mmCIF file of C-alpha atoms in Angstrom:
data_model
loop_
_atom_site.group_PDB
_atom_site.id
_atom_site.type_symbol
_atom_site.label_atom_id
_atom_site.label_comp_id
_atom_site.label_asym_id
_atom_site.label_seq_id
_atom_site.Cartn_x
_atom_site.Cartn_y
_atom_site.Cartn_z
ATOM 1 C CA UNK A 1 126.341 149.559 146.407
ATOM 2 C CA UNK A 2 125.698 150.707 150.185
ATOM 3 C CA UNK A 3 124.229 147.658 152.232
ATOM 4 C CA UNK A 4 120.194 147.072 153.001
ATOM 5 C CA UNK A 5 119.277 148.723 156.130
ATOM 6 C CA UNK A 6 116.674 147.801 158.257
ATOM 7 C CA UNK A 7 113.045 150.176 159.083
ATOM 8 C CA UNK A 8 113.492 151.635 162.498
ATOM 9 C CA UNK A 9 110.949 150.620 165.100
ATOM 10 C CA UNK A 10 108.111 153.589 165.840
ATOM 11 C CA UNK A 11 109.327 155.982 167.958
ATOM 12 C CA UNK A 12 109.776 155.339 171.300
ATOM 13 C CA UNK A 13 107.502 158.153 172.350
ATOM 14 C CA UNK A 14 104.859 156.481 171.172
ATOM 15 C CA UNK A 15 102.449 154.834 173.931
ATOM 16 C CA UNK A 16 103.494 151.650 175.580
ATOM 17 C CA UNK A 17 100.801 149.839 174.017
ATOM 18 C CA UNK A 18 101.724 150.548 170.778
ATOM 19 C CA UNK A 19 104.806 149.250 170.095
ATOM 20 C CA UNK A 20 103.823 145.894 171.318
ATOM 21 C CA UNK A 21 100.872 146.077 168.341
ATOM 22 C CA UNK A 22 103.855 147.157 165.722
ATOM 23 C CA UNK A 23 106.137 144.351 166.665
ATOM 24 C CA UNK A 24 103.086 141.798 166.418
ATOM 25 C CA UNK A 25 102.681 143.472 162.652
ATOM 26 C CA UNK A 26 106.250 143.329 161.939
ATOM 27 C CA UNK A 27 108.107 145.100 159.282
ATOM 28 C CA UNK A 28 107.551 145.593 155.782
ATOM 29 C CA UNK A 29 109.891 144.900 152.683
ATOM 30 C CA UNK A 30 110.011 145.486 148.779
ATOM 31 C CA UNK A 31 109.315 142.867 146.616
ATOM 32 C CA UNK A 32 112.895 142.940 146.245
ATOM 33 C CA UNK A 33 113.573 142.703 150.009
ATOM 34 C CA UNK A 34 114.284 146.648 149.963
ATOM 35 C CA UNK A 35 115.098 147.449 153.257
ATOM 36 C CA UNK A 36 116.130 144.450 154.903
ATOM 37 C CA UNK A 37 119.776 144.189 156.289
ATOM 38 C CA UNK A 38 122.013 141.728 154.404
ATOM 39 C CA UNK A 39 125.846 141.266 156.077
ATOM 40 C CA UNK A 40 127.398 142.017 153.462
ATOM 41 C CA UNK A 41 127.267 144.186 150.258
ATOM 42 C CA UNK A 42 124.375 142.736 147.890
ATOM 43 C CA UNK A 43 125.045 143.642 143.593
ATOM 44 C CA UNK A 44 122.885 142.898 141.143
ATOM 45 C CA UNK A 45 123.921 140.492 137.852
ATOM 46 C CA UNK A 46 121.344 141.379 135.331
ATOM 47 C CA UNK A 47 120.604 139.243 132.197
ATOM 48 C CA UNK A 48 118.198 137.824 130.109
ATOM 49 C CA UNK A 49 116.195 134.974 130.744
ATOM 50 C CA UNK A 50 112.676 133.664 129.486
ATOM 51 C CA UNK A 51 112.563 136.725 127.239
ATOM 52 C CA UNK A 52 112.942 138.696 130.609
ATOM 53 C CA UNK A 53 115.500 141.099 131.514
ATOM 54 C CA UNK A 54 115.988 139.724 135.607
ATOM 55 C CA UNK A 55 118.206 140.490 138.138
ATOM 56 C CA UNK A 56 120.061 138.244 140.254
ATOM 57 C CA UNK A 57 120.932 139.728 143.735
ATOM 58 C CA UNK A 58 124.088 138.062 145.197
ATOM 59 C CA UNK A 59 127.108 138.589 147.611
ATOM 60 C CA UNK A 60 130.551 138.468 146.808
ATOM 61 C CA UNK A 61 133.266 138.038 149.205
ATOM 62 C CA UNK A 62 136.546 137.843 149.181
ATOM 63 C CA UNK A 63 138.809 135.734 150.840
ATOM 64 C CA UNK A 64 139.910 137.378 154.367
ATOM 65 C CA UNK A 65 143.581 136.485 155.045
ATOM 66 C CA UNK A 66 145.494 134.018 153.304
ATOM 67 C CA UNK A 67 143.455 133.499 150.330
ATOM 68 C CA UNK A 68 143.851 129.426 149.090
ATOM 69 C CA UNK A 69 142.396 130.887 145.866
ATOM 70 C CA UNK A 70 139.002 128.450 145.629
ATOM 71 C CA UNK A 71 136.042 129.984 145.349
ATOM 72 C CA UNK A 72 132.417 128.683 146.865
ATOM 73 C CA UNK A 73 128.746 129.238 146.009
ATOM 74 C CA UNK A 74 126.134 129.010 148.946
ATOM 75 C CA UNK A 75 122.605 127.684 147.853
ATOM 76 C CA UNK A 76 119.407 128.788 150.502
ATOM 77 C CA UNK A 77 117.047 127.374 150.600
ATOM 78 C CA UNK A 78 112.771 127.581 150.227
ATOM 79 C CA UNK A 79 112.672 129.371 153.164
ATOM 80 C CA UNK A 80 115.482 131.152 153.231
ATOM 81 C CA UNK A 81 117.803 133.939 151.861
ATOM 82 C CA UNK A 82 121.761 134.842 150.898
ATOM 83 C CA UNK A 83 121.745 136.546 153.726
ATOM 84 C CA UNK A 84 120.983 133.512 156.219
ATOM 85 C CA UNK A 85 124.187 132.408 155.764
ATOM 86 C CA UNK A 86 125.766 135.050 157.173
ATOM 87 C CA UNK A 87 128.099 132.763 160.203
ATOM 88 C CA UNK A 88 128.946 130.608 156.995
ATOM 89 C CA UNK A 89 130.125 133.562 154.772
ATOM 90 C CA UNK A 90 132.383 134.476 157.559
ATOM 91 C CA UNK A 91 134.185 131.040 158.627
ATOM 92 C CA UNK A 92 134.326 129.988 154.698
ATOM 93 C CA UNK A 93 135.853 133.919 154.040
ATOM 94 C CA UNK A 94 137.960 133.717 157.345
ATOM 95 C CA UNK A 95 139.077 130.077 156.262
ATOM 96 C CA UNK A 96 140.507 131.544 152.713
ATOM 97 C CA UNK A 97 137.720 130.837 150.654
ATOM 98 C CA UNK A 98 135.909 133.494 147.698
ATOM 99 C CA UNK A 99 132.684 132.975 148.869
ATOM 100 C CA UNK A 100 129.383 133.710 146.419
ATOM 101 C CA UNK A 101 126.238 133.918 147.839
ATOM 102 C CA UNK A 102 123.127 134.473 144.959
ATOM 103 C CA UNK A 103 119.414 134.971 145.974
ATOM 104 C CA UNK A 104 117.812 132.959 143.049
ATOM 105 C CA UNK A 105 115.089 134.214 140.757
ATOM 106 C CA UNK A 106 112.003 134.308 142.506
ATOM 107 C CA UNK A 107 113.129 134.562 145.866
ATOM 108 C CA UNK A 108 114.592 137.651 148.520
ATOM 109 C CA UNK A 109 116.788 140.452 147.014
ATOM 110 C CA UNK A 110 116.175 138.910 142.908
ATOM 111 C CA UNK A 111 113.455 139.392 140.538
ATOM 112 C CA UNK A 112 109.840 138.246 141.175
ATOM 113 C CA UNK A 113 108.878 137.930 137.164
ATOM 114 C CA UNK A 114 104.904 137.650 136.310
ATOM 115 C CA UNK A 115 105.267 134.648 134.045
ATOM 116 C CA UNK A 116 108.382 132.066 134.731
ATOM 117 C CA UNK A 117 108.626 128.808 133.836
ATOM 118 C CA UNK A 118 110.452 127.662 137.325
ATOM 119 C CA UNK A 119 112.927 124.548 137.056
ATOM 120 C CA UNK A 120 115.848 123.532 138.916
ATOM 121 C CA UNK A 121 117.590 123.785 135.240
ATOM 122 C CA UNK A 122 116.775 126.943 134.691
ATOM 123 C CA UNK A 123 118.052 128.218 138.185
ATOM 124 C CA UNK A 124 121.286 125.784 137.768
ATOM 125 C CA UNK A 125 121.703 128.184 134.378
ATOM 126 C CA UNK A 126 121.288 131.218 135.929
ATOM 127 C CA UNK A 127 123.547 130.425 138.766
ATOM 128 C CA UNK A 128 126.061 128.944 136.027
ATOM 129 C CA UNK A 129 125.591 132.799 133.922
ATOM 130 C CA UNK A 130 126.373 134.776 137.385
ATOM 131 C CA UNK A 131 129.529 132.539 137.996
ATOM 132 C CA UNK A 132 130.826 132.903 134.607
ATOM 133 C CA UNK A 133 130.532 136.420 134.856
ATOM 134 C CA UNK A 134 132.613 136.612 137.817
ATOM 135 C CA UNK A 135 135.262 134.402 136.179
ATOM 136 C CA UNK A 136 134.521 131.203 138.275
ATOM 137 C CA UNK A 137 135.319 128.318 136.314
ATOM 138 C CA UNK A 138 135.334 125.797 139.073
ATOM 139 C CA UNK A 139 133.645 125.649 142.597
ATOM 140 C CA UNK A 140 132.693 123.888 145.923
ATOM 141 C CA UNK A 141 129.200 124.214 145.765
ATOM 142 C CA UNK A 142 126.998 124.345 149.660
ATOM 143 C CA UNK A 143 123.397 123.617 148.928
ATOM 144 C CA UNK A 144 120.706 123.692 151.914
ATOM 145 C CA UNK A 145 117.149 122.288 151.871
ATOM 146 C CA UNK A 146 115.904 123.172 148.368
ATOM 147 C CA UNK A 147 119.484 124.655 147.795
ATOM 148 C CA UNK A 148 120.528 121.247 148.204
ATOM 149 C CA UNK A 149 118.554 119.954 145.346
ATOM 150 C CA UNK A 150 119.842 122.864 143.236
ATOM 151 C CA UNK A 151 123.182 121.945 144.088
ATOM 152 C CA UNK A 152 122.406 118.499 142.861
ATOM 153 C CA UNK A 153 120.743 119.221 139.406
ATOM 154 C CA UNK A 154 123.706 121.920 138.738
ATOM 155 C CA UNK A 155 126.224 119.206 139.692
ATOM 156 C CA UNK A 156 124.550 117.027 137.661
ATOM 157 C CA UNK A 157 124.241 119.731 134.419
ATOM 158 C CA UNK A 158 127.909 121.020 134.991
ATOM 159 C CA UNK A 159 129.909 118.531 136.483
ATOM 160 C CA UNK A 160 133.414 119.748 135.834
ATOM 161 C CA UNK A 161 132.675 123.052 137.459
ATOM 162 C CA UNK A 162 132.143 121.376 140.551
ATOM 163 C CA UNK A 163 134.925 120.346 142.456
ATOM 164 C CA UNK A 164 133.006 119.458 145.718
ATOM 165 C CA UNK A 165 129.436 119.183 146.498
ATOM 166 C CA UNK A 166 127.828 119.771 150.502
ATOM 167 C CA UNK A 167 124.626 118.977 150.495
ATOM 168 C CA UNK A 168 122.549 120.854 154.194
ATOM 169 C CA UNK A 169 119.503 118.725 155.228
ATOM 170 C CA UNK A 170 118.636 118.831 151.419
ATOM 171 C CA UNK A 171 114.783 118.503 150.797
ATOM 172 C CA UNK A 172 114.621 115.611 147.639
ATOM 173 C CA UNK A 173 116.143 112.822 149.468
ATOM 174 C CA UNK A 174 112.523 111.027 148.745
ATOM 175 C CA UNK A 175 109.713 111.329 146.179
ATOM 176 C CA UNK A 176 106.863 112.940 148.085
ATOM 177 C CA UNK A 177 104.271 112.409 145.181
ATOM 178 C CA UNK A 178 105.385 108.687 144.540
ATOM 179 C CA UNK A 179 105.212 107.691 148.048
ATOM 180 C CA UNK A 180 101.549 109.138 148.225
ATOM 181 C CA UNK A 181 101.142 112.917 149.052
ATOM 182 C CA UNK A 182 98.747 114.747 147.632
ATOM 183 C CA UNK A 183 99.264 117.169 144.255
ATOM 184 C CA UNK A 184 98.285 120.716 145.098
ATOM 185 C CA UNK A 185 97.995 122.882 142.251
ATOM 186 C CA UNK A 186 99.431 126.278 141.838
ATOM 187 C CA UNK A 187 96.553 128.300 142.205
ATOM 188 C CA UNK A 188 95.831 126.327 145.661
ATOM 189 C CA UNK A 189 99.665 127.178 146.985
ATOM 190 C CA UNK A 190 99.132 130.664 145.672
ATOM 191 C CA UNK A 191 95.812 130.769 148.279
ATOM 192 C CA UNK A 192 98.310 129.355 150.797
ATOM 193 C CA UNK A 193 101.028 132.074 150.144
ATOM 194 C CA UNK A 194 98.717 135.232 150.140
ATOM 195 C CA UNK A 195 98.071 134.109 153.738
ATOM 196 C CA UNK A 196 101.574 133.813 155.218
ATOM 197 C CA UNK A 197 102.118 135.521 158.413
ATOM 198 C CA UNK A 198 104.829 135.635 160.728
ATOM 199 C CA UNK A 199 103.011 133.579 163.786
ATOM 200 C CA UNK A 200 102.637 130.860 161.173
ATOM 201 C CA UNK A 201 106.271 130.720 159.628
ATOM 202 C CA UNK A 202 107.486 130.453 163.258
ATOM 203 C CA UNK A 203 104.837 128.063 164.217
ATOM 204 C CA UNK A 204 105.798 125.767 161.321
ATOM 205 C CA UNK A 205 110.167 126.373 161.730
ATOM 206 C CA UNK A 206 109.642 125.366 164.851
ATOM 207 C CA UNK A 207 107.850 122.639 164.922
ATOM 208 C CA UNK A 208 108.916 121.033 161.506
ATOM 209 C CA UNK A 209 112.368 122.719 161.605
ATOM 210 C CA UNK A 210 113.543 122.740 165.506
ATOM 211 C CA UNK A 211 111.933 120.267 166.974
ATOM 212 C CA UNK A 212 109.976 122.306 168.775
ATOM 213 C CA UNK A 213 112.912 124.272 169.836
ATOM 214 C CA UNK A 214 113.561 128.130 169.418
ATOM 215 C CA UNK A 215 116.628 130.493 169.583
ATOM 216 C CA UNK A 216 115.826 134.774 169.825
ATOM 217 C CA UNK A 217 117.819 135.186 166.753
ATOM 218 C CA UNK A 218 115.548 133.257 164.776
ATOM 219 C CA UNK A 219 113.171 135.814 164.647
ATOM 220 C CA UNK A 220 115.032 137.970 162.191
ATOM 221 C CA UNK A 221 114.726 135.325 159.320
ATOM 222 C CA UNK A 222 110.930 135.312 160.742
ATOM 223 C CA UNK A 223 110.365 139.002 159.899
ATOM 224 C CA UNK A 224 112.238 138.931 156.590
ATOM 225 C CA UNK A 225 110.066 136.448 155.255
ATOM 226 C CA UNK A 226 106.680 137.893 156.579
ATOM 227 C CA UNK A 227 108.162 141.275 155.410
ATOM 228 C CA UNK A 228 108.071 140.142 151.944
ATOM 229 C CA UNK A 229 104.980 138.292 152.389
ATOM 230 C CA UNK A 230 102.720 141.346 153.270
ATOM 231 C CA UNK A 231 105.218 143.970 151.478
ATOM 232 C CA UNK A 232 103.964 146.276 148.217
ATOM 233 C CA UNK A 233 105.246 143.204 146.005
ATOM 234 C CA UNK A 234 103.328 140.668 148.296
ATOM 235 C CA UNK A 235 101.204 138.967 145.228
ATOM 236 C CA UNK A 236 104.307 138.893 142.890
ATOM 237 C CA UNK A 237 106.029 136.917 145.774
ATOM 238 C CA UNK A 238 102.988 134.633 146.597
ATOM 239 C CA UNK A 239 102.902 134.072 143.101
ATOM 240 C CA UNK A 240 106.430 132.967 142.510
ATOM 241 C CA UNK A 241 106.591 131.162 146.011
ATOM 242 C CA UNK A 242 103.745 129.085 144.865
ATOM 243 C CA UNK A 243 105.308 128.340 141.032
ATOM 244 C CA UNK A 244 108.848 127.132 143.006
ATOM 245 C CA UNK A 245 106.195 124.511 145.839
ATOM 246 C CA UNK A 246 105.312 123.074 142.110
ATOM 247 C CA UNK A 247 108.377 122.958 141.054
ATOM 248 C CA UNK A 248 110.246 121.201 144.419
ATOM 249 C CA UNK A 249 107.135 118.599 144.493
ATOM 250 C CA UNK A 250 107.102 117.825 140.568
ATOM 251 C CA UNK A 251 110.739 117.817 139.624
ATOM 252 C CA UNK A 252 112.262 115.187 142.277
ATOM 253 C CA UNK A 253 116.629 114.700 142.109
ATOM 254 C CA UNK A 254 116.159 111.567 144.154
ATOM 255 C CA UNK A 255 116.800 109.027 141.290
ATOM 256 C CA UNK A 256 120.091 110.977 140.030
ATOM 257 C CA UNK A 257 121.711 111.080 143.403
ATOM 258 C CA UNK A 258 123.485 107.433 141.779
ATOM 259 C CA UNK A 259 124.753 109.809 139.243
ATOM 260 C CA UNK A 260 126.766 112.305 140.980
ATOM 261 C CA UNK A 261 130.432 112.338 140.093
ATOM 262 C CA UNK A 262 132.484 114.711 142.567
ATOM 263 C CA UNK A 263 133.184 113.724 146.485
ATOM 264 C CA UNK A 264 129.737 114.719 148.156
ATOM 265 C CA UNK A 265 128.975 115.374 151.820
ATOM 266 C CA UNK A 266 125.530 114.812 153.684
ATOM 267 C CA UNK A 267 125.678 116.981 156.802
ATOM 268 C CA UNK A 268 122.489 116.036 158.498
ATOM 269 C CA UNK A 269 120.302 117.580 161.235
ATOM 270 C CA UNK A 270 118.450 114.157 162.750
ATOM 271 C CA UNK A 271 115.763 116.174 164.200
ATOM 272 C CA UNK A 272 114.630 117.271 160.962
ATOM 273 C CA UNK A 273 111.006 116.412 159.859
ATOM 274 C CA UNK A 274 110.706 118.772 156.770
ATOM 275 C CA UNK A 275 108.257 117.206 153.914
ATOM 276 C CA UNK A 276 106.982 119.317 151.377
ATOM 277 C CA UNK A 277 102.811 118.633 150.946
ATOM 278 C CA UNK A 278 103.274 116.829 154.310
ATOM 279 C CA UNK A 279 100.012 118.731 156.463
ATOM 280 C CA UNK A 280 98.036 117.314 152.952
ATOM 281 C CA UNK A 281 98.933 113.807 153.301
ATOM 282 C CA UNK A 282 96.708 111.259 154.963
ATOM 283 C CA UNK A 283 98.155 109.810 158.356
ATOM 284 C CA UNK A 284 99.819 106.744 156.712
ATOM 285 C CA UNK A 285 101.630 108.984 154.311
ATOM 286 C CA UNK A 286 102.360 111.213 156.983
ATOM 287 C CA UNK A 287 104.117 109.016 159.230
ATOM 288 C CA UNK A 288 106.217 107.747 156.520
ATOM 289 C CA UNK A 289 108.106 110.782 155.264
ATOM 290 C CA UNK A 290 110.464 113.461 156.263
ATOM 291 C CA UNK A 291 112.525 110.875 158.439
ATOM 292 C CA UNK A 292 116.096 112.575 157.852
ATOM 293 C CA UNK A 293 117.922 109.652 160.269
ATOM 294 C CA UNK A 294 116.707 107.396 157.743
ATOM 295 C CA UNK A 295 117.038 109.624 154.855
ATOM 296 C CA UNK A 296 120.376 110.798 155.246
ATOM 297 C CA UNK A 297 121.777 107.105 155.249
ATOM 298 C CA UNK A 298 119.657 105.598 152.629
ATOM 299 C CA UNK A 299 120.905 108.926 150.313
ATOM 300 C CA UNK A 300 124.600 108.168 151.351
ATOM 301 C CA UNK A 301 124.605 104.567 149.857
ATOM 302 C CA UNK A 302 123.551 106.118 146.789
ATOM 303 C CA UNK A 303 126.066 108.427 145.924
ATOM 304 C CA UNK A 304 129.271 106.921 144.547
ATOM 305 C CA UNK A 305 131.872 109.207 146.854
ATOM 306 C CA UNK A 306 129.565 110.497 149.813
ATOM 307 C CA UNK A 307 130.332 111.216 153.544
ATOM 308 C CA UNK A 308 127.975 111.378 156.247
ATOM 309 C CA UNK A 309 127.756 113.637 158.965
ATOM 310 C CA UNK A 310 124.832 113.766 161.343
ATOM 311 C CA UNK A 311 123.894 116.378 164.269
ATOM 312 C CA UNK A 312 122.102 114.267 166.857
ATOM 313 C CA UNK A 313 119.439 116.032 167.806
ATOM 314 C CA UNK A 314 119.876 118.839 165.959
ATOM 315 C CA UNK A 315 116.939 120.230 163.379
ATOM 316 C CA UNK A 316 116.603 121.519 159.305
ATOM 317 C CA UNK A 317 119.521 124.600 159.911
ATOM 318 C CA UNK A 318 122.271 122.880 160.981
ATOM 319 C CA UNK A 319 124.678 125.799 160.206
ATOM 320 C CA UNK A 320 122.287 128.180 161.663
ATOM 321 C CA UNK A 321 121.584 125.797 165.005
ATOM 322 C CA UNK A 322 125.103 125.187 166.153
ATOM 323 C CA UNK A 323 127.377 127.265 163.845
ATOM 324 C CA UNK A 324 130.264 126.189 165.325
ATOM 325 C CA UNK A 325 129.664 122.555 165.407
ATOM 326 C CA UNK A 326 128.758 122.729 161.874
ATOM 327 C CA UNK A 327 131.538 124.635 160.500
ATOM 328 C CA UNK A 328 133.965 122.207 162.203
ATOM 329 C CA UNK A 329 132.699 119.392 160.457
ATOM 330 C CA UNK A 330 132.076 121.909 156.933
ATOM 331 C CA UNK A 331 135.563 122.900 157.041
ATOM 332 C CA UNK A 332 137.414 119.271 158.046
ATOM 333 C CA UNK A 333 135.829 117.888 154.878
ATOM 334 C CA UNK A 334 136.860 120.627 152.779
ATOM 335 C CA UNK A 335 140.551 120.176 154.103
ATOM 336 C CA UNK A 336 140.494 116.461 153.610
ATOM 337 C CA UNK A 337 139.052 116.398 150.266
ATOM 338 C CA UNK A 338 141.240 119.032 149.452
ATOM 339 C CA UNK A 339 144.263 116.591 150.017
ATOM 340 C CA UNK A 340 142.965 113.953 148.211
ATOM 341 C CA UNK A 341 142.670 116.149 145.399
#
């Protein structure tokens, strides 16, 4: 399958005014991300699911170089794709590694079904269905913010299938709804969704994300999510965006993190304030959650063989802040547990 490629800006002959209006409006994508750019070839694993026929949009690639014949599986997270991982796919590839990279149901280049009963269970299985079919017995799995607690419950489901688990500034290290925030219901994240534009998703990544902080080549992940926002398929995605919010706030990991049984690494962005429900919660609430210096050290004392690794300073995208700072650390785990193996 040819790769995604990106809508051309309006011609330049257009007045200078203009294009300033069409870059404020942004691009437009399918429901299934159609024309967005991913770095690498995206296929399609079809199967059935719910009493659906879906299909699973993923990247598969191959070890460049000296293959040391382990495969990995990248997780993205909420707001995020397969393709955001594209500096990872490389180092990981470069580094020997088969590297799998699925968009989950619901989300980017996969189905956006009309009824779906969302779980992290039910994505672990589909994940589990894709990797079979590829002949993957056993993986490293790299989970990041909602990835991460996908990672988790699919470590957790299919434990000897996971050799190693690398858990990004997961979302999950806390129980939002136990430690007071607000329920909001579907319909009311649905009413959220339908409004998504891109001033707000950069408003939000940067303040909650960055810590105020902003790079020019974060706008790309900007436009692909406001692209399928206000695409042809834009209620099918608000819909399913708003079925996954309820199922991150009512289906917390946080009390199985004790149970994990492979080595596990916390690679933590300190700068990170992400806290799903958090602009609900009343000021006491508020000032209690989404602390990820605290979080990511309370989380490591609960996992029986965890490591630690924290980016002073640094905000929810570690791998997508400071590649090459994060990839360094990534990839000296990986060798060390490797050893130990």
């Amino acid at each position: 399958m040819p790769q995604r490629r990106s809508r051309w800006l309006p011609s330049l002959m257009l007045t200078a005014a203009l294009p300033v209006i069409a870059y404020a409006e942004g691009p437009e994508y399918g429901p299934q991300l159609q024309g967005f750019e991913y770095p690498y070839t995206v296929k399609h694993f079809d199967f059935q699911s719910q009493g659906k026929t879906l299909q699973m949009g993923y990247m598969d690639v191959a070890a460049n170089g000296k293959a040391n014949g382990r495969s990995i599986v990248l997780l993205h997270g909420k707001n995020f794709c397969g393709a955001t991982w594209d500096t990872s796919i490389k180092t990981l590839s470069d580094a020997g590694y088969r590297v799998i990279a699925p968009d989950q149901i619901g989300f980017c280049t996969s189905s956006k079904p009309d009824n779906y009963q969302y779980s992290f269970q039910q994505l672990a299985t589909n994940t589990q269905q894709l990797l079979k079919a590829l002949g993957i017995q056993k993986a490293t799995l790299l989970g990041h913010s909602t990835g991460g607690m996908l990672a988790t419950r699919y470590a957790l489901l299919y434990p000897d299938q996971v050799e190693q688990l690398a858990l990004v500034n997961p979302i999950g290290l806390e129980d939002w709804k136990a430690l007071g925030v607000p329920y909001r219901t579907v319909d009311q994240w649905y009413e959220r969704e339908l409004k998504v534009t891109a001033k707000g998703i950069r408003d939000y990544e940067r303040s909650t994300y960055y810590d105020g902080r902003w790079k020019p080549e974060f706008d790309r992940w900007v436009d692909m999510l406001a692209g399928l926002s206000k695409g042809p398929g834009k209620t099918q995605v608000a819909w399913n965006s708003a079925l996954i919010y309820d199922m991150i706030f009512t289906q917390p990991v946080y009390y199985e993190f004790k149970d994990l049984k492979m080595p596990t690494l916390l690679l933590i962005g300190t700068s990170d304030t992400t806290a799903i429900g958090k602009d609900l919660a009343p000021p006491e609430v508020k000032a209690k959650i989404g602390h990820y210096p605290v979080l990511g050290k309370q989380v490591a004392k609960l996992i029986p063989q965890s490591t630690l690794v924290e980016f002073p300073g640094m905000g929810h995208a570690p791998q997508m802040e400071e590649p090459a700072k994060f990839h360094q650390a990534l990839l000296a785990w990986l060798n060390k547990t490797d050893t130990l193996r």
